[in-house]
Amino acid sequence: MTDAFATKSKPTSGRKDAVGRLFVLELSGGRIHSMSPDGSSRKVIVADCHLPDGIVVDVEAGHIYWTNMGVPNLNDGVIERADLDGADRKVIIPLGVTFTPKQLHLEKGSGKLYWSDREGMRVMRANLDGTNVETLVKTGEGDDDRREATRWCVGITVDPTRRQIYWTQKGPDNAGLGRILRAGMDLPKGEDAASRTDIEVWFDDLPEPIDLELDLESRVLYWTDRGNPPLGNTVNRASIDAPARNGRAPERIVSDLMEGIGIALDVPGDRMFITDLGGSVYSARLDGSEKRAFLFAQGNLSGVAYAEITSKEN
């Protein structure tokens, strides 16, 4: 194991009253589940979602945000917000603004939500209240482009230190055309989302990369991949400080998923959580060891988020 991936066990929380909590999206049932990190004390906090896919938690504000993909060819995706217990639910990105919103990322420092829009072929962001919607990357336009899965943007994460965004373009099923790309958080001066010149292909020839999570402390990017084994149905990682496209391969640390989708990191606790369309929720250490499934056959699961919240918030 290289130094870039070195991990060590740490306390799971800096606050004595904080308790770890998982938020899991059930795609098939249109529900959001809240549970302890071992799957216990589970409860449904939101129902009647329209194909929920990505979720983030703002502990300070006491909010969860999630995307609803809607019907992929109908441009009816929305982004919603609610309290941690599911109360005070409201739409913040309404119909017609984003086509098929997928993974969601909260960048608290700048007060922005970032997301990938699959059939919209875009990477987008907005203020936390849904105002000031911006398109940062545009990979195509119109129905013909929309049918090309190589243009679909799916996963998203942000490196606020170097002011870069990372996103996945998954490609067709099992085609080996998936890519992870990166660019600046802001559009270069005088350029637009469709023709910006700072986009860099960080990894290519991947099976079907889906969701991304970044360990800023170790500068390591983690992602799920849905493609066929042995490269697909995996969790992978690589240092973001290594040069892009230099012939290296990512480190494959978890395998044997059933269409892996969501990933969430608990870096202080040296663990990750993973969900798949087969309905399992897994935990593992950040190096992929000690993998175990603690929930099975729970419908089709998509996004997952981990947060440490106080007992009052819980």
CSV table of C-alpha atoms in Angstrom, one decimal:
chain,number,residue,atom,x,y,z
A,1,MET,CA,0.0,0.0,0.0
A,2,THR,CA,1.4,3.4,-1.0
A,3,ASP,CA,1.6,6.3,1.4
A,4,ALA,CA,-1.2,8.1,-0.5
A,5,PHE,CA,-3.6,5.4,0.6
A,6,ALA,CA,-2.4,4.9,4.2
A,7,THR,CA,-5.2,4.9,6.7
A,8,LYS,CA,-5.4,4.5,10.4
A,9,SER,CA,-8.2,4.0,12.9
A,10,LYS,CA,-9.5,7.2,14.4
A,11,PRO,CA,-12.4,8.2,16.6
A,12,THR,CA,-15.7,8.3,14.7
A,13,SER,CA,-16.6,11.7,16.1
A,14,GLY,CA,-15.0,14.8,17.6
A,15,ARG,CA,-18.3,15.5,19.5
A,16,LYS,CA,-19.3,13.3,22.4
A,17,ASP,CA,-22.9,13.7,21.7
A,18,ALA,CA,-22.6,13.0,17.9
A,19,VAL,CA,-24.0,9.7,16.6
A,20,GLY,CA,-23.3,8.3,13.1
A,21,ARG,CA,-26.3,8.0,10.8
A,22,LEU,CA,-26.8,6.6,7.3
A,23,PHE,CA,-29.3,8.0,4.8
A,24,VAL,CA,-30.1,5.5,2.1
A,25,LEU,CA,-32.2,6.0,-1.0
A,26,GLU,CA,-34.5,3.3,-2.1
A,27,LEU,CA,-34.9,3.8,-5.8
A,28,SER,CA,-37.6,1.2,-6.4
A,29,GLY,CA,-39.8,2.3,-3.5
A,30,GLY,CA,-39.2,6.0,-3.8
A,31,ARG,CA,-38.2,6.3,-0.1
A,32,ILE,CA,-35.4,7.6,2.0
A,33,HIS,CA,-34.3,5.5,5.0
A,34,SER,CA,-32.4,6.7,8.0
A,35,MET,CA,-30.5,4.2,10.1
A,36,SER,CA,-27.5,3.5,12.3
A,37,PRO,CA,-24.3,2.5,10.6
A,38,ASP,CA,-25.0,-1.2,11.3
A,39,GLY,CA,-28.5,-1.0,9.8
A,40,SER,CA,-30.3,-0.9,13.1
A,41,SER,CA,-32.9,1.7,14.3
A,42,ARG,CA,-34.0,2.0,10.7
A,43,LYS,CA,-37.0,4.2,9.7
A,44,VAL,CA,-38.5,5.7,6.6
A,45,ILE,CA,-38.2,9.5,6.8
A,46,VAL,CA,-39.4,10.5,3.3
A,47,ALA,CA,-41.8,8.6,0.9
A,48,ASP,CA,-43.2,9.3,-2.5
A,49,CYS,CA,-40.0,10.3,-4.2
A,50,HIS,CA,-39.7,10.1,-8.0
A,51,LEU,CA,-36.8,7.8,-8.5
A,52,PRO,CA,-34.4,9.3,-5.9
A,53,ASP,CA,-30.7,8.9,-6.8
A,54,GLY,CA,-28.3,11.2,-4.9
A,55,ILE,CA,-28.3,12.5,-1.4
A,56,VAL,CA,-26.2,14.8,0.9
A,57,VAL,CA,-26.5,16.0,4.5
A,58,ASP,CA,-26.0,19.5,5.8
A,59,VAL,CA,-25.6,18.8,9.5
A,60,GLU,CA,-25.2,22.4,10.6
A,61,ALA,CA,-28.4,23.5,8.9
A,62,GLY,CA,-30.2,20.3,9.8
A,63,HIS,CA,-31.1,19.5,6.2
A,64,ILE,CA,-30.9,16.6,3.7
A,65,TYR,CA,-30.9,17.3,0.0
A,66,TRP,CA,-31.7,14.7,-2.7
A,67,THR,CA,-32.2,14.4,-6.4
A,68,ASN,CA,-35.3,12.8,-8.1
A,69,MET,CA,-34.4,11.6,-11.6
A,70,GLY,CA,-37.9,11.4,-12.8
A,71,VAL,CA,-38.7,9.7,-16.1
A,72,PRO,CA,-35.4,9.9,-18.1
A,73,ASN,CA,-36.9,11.1,-21.4
A,74,LEU,CA,-39.4,13.6,-19.9
A,75,ASN,CA,-37.2,16.4,-18.4
A,76,ASP,CA,-39.0,16.1,-15.1
A,77,GLY,CA,-36.2,15.8,-12.6
A,78,VAL,CA,-36.2,17.9,-9.4
A,79,ILE,CA,-34.1,18.4,-6.3
A,80,GLU,CA,-35.7,18.5,-2.9
A,81,ARG,CA,-34.8,19.4,0.7
A,82,ALA,CA,-36.1,18.4,4.0
A,83,ASP,CA,-35.2,18.4,7.7
A,84,LEU,CA,-33.1,15.5,9.0
A,85,ASP,CA,-36.3,13.7,10.1
A,86,GLY,CA,-38.0,14.3,6.8
A,87,ALA,CA,-40.2,17.2,7.9
A,88,ASP,CA,-40.6,20.5,6.1
A,89,ARG,CA,-40.1,19.0,2.7
A,90,LYS,CA,-39.8,21.3,-0.3
A,91,VAL,CA,-38.7,21.4,-3.9
A,92,ILE,CA,-35.7,23.7,-4.4
A,93,ILE,CA,-34.9,22.9,-8.1
A,94,PRO,CA,-38.2,22.6,-9.9
A,95,LEU,CA,-39.4,20.8,-13.0
A,96,GLY,CA,-37.7,22.0,-16.2
A,97,VAL,CA,-34.5,23.2,-14.7
A,98,THR,CA,-32.5,20.0,-14.6
A,99,PHE,CA,-33.3,17.0,-16.8
A,100,THR,CA,-32.2,13.8,-14.9
A,101,PRO,CA,-30.3,14.9,-11.8
A,102,LYS,CA,-28.0,12.1,-10.4
A,103,GLN,CA,-25.3,12.3,-7.7
A,104,LEU,CA,-25.4,15.4,-5.6
A,105,HIS,CA,-22.5,17.1,-3.7
A,106,LEU,CA,-22.7,19.7,-0.9
A,107,GLU,CA,-19.8,22.2,-1.0
A,108,LYS,CA,-20.4,24.0,2.3
A,109,GLY,CA,-17.6,26.4,2.1
A,110,SER,CA,-19.1,28.2,-0.9
A,111,GLY,CA,-22.7,27.4,-0.1
A,112,LYS,CA,-23.3,25.5,-3.3
A,113,LEU,CA,-24.9,22.2,-4.4
A,114,TYR,CA,-23.3,20.5,-7.3
A,115,TRP,CA,-24.9,17.7,-9.3
A,116,SER,CA,-24.6,15.8,-12.5
A,117,ASP,CA,-27.5,15.8,-15.0
A,118,ARG,CA,-27.5,12.6,-17.0
A,119,GLU,CA,-29.8,13.0,-19.9
A,120,GLY,CA,-29.3,16.8,-19.6
A,121,MET,CA,-25.6,16.1,-20.4
A,122,ARG,CA,-24.5,18.7,-17.9
A,123,VAL,CA,-22.7,19.4,-14.6
A,124,MET,CA,-24.6,22.0,-12.7
A,125,ARG,CA,-24.7,23.9,-9.4
A,126,ALA,CA,-26.9,26.2,-7.4
A,127,ASN,CA,-27.1,28.0,-4.1
A,128,LEU,CA,-28.4,25.9,-1.2
A,129,ASP,CA,-31.8,27.5,-1.5
A,130,GLY,CA,-32.0,26.6,-5.2
A,131,THR,CA,-31.3,30.1,-6.6
A,132,ASN,CA,-28.6,31.0,-9.1
A,133,VAL,CA,-28.6,27.8,-11.1
A,134,GLU,CA,-25.5,27.5,-13.3
A,135,THR,CA,-24.3,25.0,-16.0
A,136,LEU,CA,-20.6,24.3,-15.6
A,137,VAL,CA,-20.1,21.6,-18.2
A,138,LYS,CA,-22.3,20.7,-21.2
A,139,THR,CA,-21.4,17.6,-23.2
A,140,GLY,CA,-24.2,17.7,-25.8
A,141,GLU,CA,-27.5,19.1,-26.9
A,142,GLY,CA,-30.7,17.6,-28.3
A,143,ASP,CA,-32.2,14.2,-28.6
A,144,ASP,CA,-29.6,12.7,-30.8
A,145,ASP,CA,-26.8,13.5,-28.4
A,146,ARG,CA,-29.0,12.4,-25.5
A,147,ARG,CA,-29.0,8.9,-26.8
A,148,GLU,CA,-25.3,8.7,-26.6
A,149,ALA,CA,-24.4,7.3,-23.1
A,150,THR,CA,-20.8,8.5,-23.4
A,151,ARG,CA,-22.2,12.0,-22.9
A,152,TRP,CA,-24.1,11.1,-19.7
A,153,CYS,CA,-22.8,12.9,-16.6
A,154,VAL,CA,-23.5,10.8,-13.5
A,155,GLY,CA,-21.2,11.1,-10.5
A,156,ILE,CA,-19.9,14.4,-9.0
A,157,THR,CA,-17.5,15.6,-6.3
A,158,VAL,CA,-15.5,18.8,-5.6
A,159,ASP,CA,-12.0,19.5,-4.5
A,160,PRO,CA,-12.3,23.0,-2.9
A,161,THR,CA,-8.6,23.1,-2.1
A,162,ARG,CA,-7.6,23.1,-5.8
A,163,ARG,CA,-11.0,24.4,-6.9
A,164,GLN,CA,-11.8,21.6,-9.2
A,165,ILE,CA,-14.8,19.5,-9.9
A,166,TYR,CA,-14.7,15.8,-10.8
A,167,TRP,CA,-17.5,13.9,-12.6
A,168,THR,CA,-18.2,10.6,-14.3
A,169,GLN,CA,-19.5,10.0,-17.8
A,170,LYS,CA,-20.4,6.3,-17.6
A,171,GLY,CA,-20.8,5.3,-21.2
A,172,PRO,CA,-23.0,2.4,-22.6
A,173,ASP,CA,-23.4,-0.7,-20.5
A,174,ASN,CA,-20.2,-2.7,-20.2
A,175,ALA,CA,-18.6,-0.9,-23.1
A,176,GLY,CA,-15.4,0.1,-21.4
A,177,LEU,CA,-15.9,3.7,-22.4
A,178,GLY,CA,-16.5,5.2,-19.0
A,179,ARG,CA,-14.5,8.2,-18.0
A,180,ILE,CA,-13.7,10.4,-15.0
A,181,LEU,CA,-13.1,14.0,-15.9
A,182,ARG,CA,-12.1,17.2,-14.0
A,183,ALA,CA,-12.2,20.9,-14.6
A,184,GLY,CA,-12.2,24.1,-12.6
A,185,MET,CA,-15.0,24.9,-10.2
A,186,ASP,CA,-15.7,28.1,-12.2
A,187,LEU,CA,-15.9,28.6,-15.9
A,188,PRO,CA,-12.7,30.1,-17.5
A,189,LYS,CA,-13.1,33.8,-18.3
A,190,GLY,CA,-14.7,34.3,-21.7
A,191,GLU,CA,-15.7,30.6,-22.1
A,192,ASP,CA,-18.9,28.6,-21.9
A,193,ALA,CA,-20.0,25.3,-20.5
A,194,ALA,CA,-20.0,23.6,-24.0
A,195,SER,CA,-16.6,24.7,-25.1
A,196,ARG,CA,-14.5,25.3,-22.0
A,197,THR,CA,-10.8,24.4,-22.5
A,198,ASP,CA,-9.8,23.3,-19.0
A,199,ILE,CA,-11.5,19.9,-19.1
A,200,GLU,CA,-9.1,17.1,-18.4
A,201,VAL,CA,-9.8,13.3,-18.8
A,202,TRP,CA,-8.5,11.9,-15.5
A,203,PHE,CA,-9.3,8.3,-16.2
A,204,ASP,CA,-10.8,6.6,-19.3
A,205,ASP,CA,-11.5,3.1,-20.6
A,206,LEU,CA,-13.5,2.3,-17.4
A,207,PRO,CA,-16.4,-0.1,-17.4
A,208,GLU,CA,-19.2,2.2,-16.0
A,209,PRO,CA,-18.0,4.6,-13.3
A,210,ILE,CA,-20.9,5.9,-11.2
A,211,ASP,CA,-20.7,7.8,-7.9
A,212,LEU,CA,-17.6,9.6,-6.6
A,213,GLU,CA,-16.4,10.4,-3.1
A,214,LEU,CA,-13.2,12.4,-2.3
A,215,ASP,CA,-11.1,11.9,0.8
A,216,LEU,CA,-9.6,15.4,1.0
A,217,GLU,CA,-7.3,14.6,3.9
A,218,SER,CA,-5.5,11.8,1.9
A,219,ARG,CA,-6.2,13.4,-1.5
A,220,VAL,CA,-7.7,10.1,-2.7
A,221,LEU,CA,-10.8,9.7,-5.0
A,222,TYR,CA,-13.1,6.7,-4.5
A,223,TRP,CA,-15.7,5.5,-7.0
A,224,THR,CA,-18.2,2.8,-7.7
A,225,ASP,CA,-18.4,1.0,-11.1
A,226,ARG,CA,-21.4,-0.9,-12.4
A,227,GLY,CA,-19.7,-2.7,-15.3
A,228,ASN,CA,-19.1,-6.5,-15.6
A,229,PRO,CA,-16.5,-8.2,-13.4
A,230,PRO,CA,-13.6,-8.2,-12.9
A,231,LEU,CA,-13.2,-4.5,-13.4
A,232,GLY,CA,-16.8,-3.7,-12.8
A,233,ASN,CA,-19.1,-4.2,-9.8
A,234,THR,CA,-16.3,-2.7,-7.8
A,235,VAL,CA,-15.1,0.2,-5.7
A,236,ASN,CA,-11.9,1.8,-6.9
A,237,ARG,CA,-9.6,4.5,-5.8
A,238,ALA,CA,-6.6,6.6,-6.9
A,239,SER,CA,-4.6,9.6,-5.8
A,240,ILE,CA,-5.8,12.8,-7.3
A,241,ASP,CA,-2.3,14.2,-7.1
A,242,ALA,CA,-1.0,11.7,-9.6
A,243,PRO,CA,-0.8,12.9,-13.3
A,244,ALA,CA,-3.9,12.2,-15.4
A,245,ARG,CA,-3.9,9.5,-18.1
A,246,ASN,CA,-0.3,8.3,-17.5
A,247,GLY,CA,-1.1,4.7,-18.1
A,248,ARG,CA,-1.7,3.8,-14.5
A,249,ALA,CA,-4.6,1.7,-13.3
A,250,PRO,CA,-6.8,2.5,-10.3
A,251,GLU,CA,-6.6,0.4,-7.2
A,252,ARG,CA,-9.6,-2.0,-7.1
A,253,ILE,CA,-10.4,-2.4,-3.4
A,254,VAL,CA,-14.0,-3.9,-3.3
A,255,SER,CA,-15.5,-6.4,-5.7
A,256,ASP,CA,-18.6,-8.6,-6.1
A,257,LEU,CA,-21.2,-5.9,-5.8
A,258,MET,CA,-24.5,-6.3,-7.5
A,259,GLU,CA,-24.6,-3.1,-9.7
A,260,GLY,CA,-22.8,-0.8,-7.3
A,261,ILE,CA,-24.1,2.8,-7.1
A,262,GLY,CA,-23.8,4.8,-3.9
A,263,ILE,CA,-20.7,5.4,-1.8
A,264,ALA,CA,-20.1,7.4,1.3
A,265,LEU,CA,-16.9,7.9,3.4
A,266,ASP,CA,-16.4,8.1,7.1
A,267,VAL,CA,-12.7,9.1,7.0
A,268,PRO,CA,-12.2,9.6,10.7
A,269,GLY,CA,-13.8,6.2,11.3
A,270,ASP,CA,-11.7,4.5,8.5
A,271,ARG,CA,-14.8,3.1,6.8
A,272,MET,CA,-16.9,3.4,3.8
A,273,PHE,CA,-20.5,2.5,3.0
A,274,ILE,CA,-21.7,1.2,-0.4
A,275,THR,CA,-25.2,0.5,-1.8
A,276,ASP,CA,-26.1,-1.5,-4.9
A,277,LEU,CA,-29.1,-2.1,-7.1
A,278,GLY,CA,-29.3,-5.6,-5.7
A,279,GLY,CA,-30.6,-4.1,-2.5
A,280,SER,CA,-27.5,-4.5,-0.2
A,281,VAL,CA,-25.8,-2.0,2.0
A,282,TYR,CA,-22.1,-2.8,2.8
A,283,SER,CA,-19.4,-1.4,5.0
A,284,ALA,CA,-15.7,-1.8,4.6
A,285,ARG,CA,-12.5,-0.1,5.8
A,286,LEU,CA,-11.1,2.5,3.5
A,287,ASP,CA,-8.6,0.1,2.1
A,288,GLY,CA,-11.5,-2.3,1.2
A,289,SER,CA,-10.8,-4.9,3.8
A,290,GLU,CA,-13.4,-6.2,6.3
A,291,LYS,CA,-16.2,-5.8,3.7
A,292,ARG,CA,-19.5,-7.0,4.9
A,293,ALA,CA,-23.1,-6.6,3.9
A,294,PHE,CA,-25.4,-5.8,6.7
A,295,LEU,CA,-28.6,-5.3,4.7
A,296,PHE,CA,-29.8,-7.5,1.9
A,297,ALA,CA,-32.7,-7.5,-0.7
A,298,GLN,CA,-33.9,-4.0,0.2
A,299,GLY,CA,-35.2,-3.1,-3.2
A,300,ASN,CA,-33.0,-1.2,-5.7
A,301,LEU,CA,-30.8,1.1,-3.7
A,302,SER,CA,-29.1,4.2,-5.1
A,303,GLY,CA,-27.4,7.0,-3.2
A,304,VAL,CA,-26.1,6.9,0.4
A,305,ALA,CA,-24.8,9.5,2.8
A,306,TYR,CA,-23.1,9.3,6.1
A,307,ALA,CA,-23.3,12.1,8.8
A,308,GLU,CA,-22.6,12.5,12.5
A,309,ILE,CA,-25.5,14.3,14.2
A,310,THR,CA,-26.4,15.1,17.7
A,311,SER,CA,-29.1,13.0,19.5
A,312,LYS,CA,-31.4,16.0,19.4
A,313,GLU,CA,-31.0,16.2,15.6
A,314,ASN,CA,-31.3,12.4,15.3
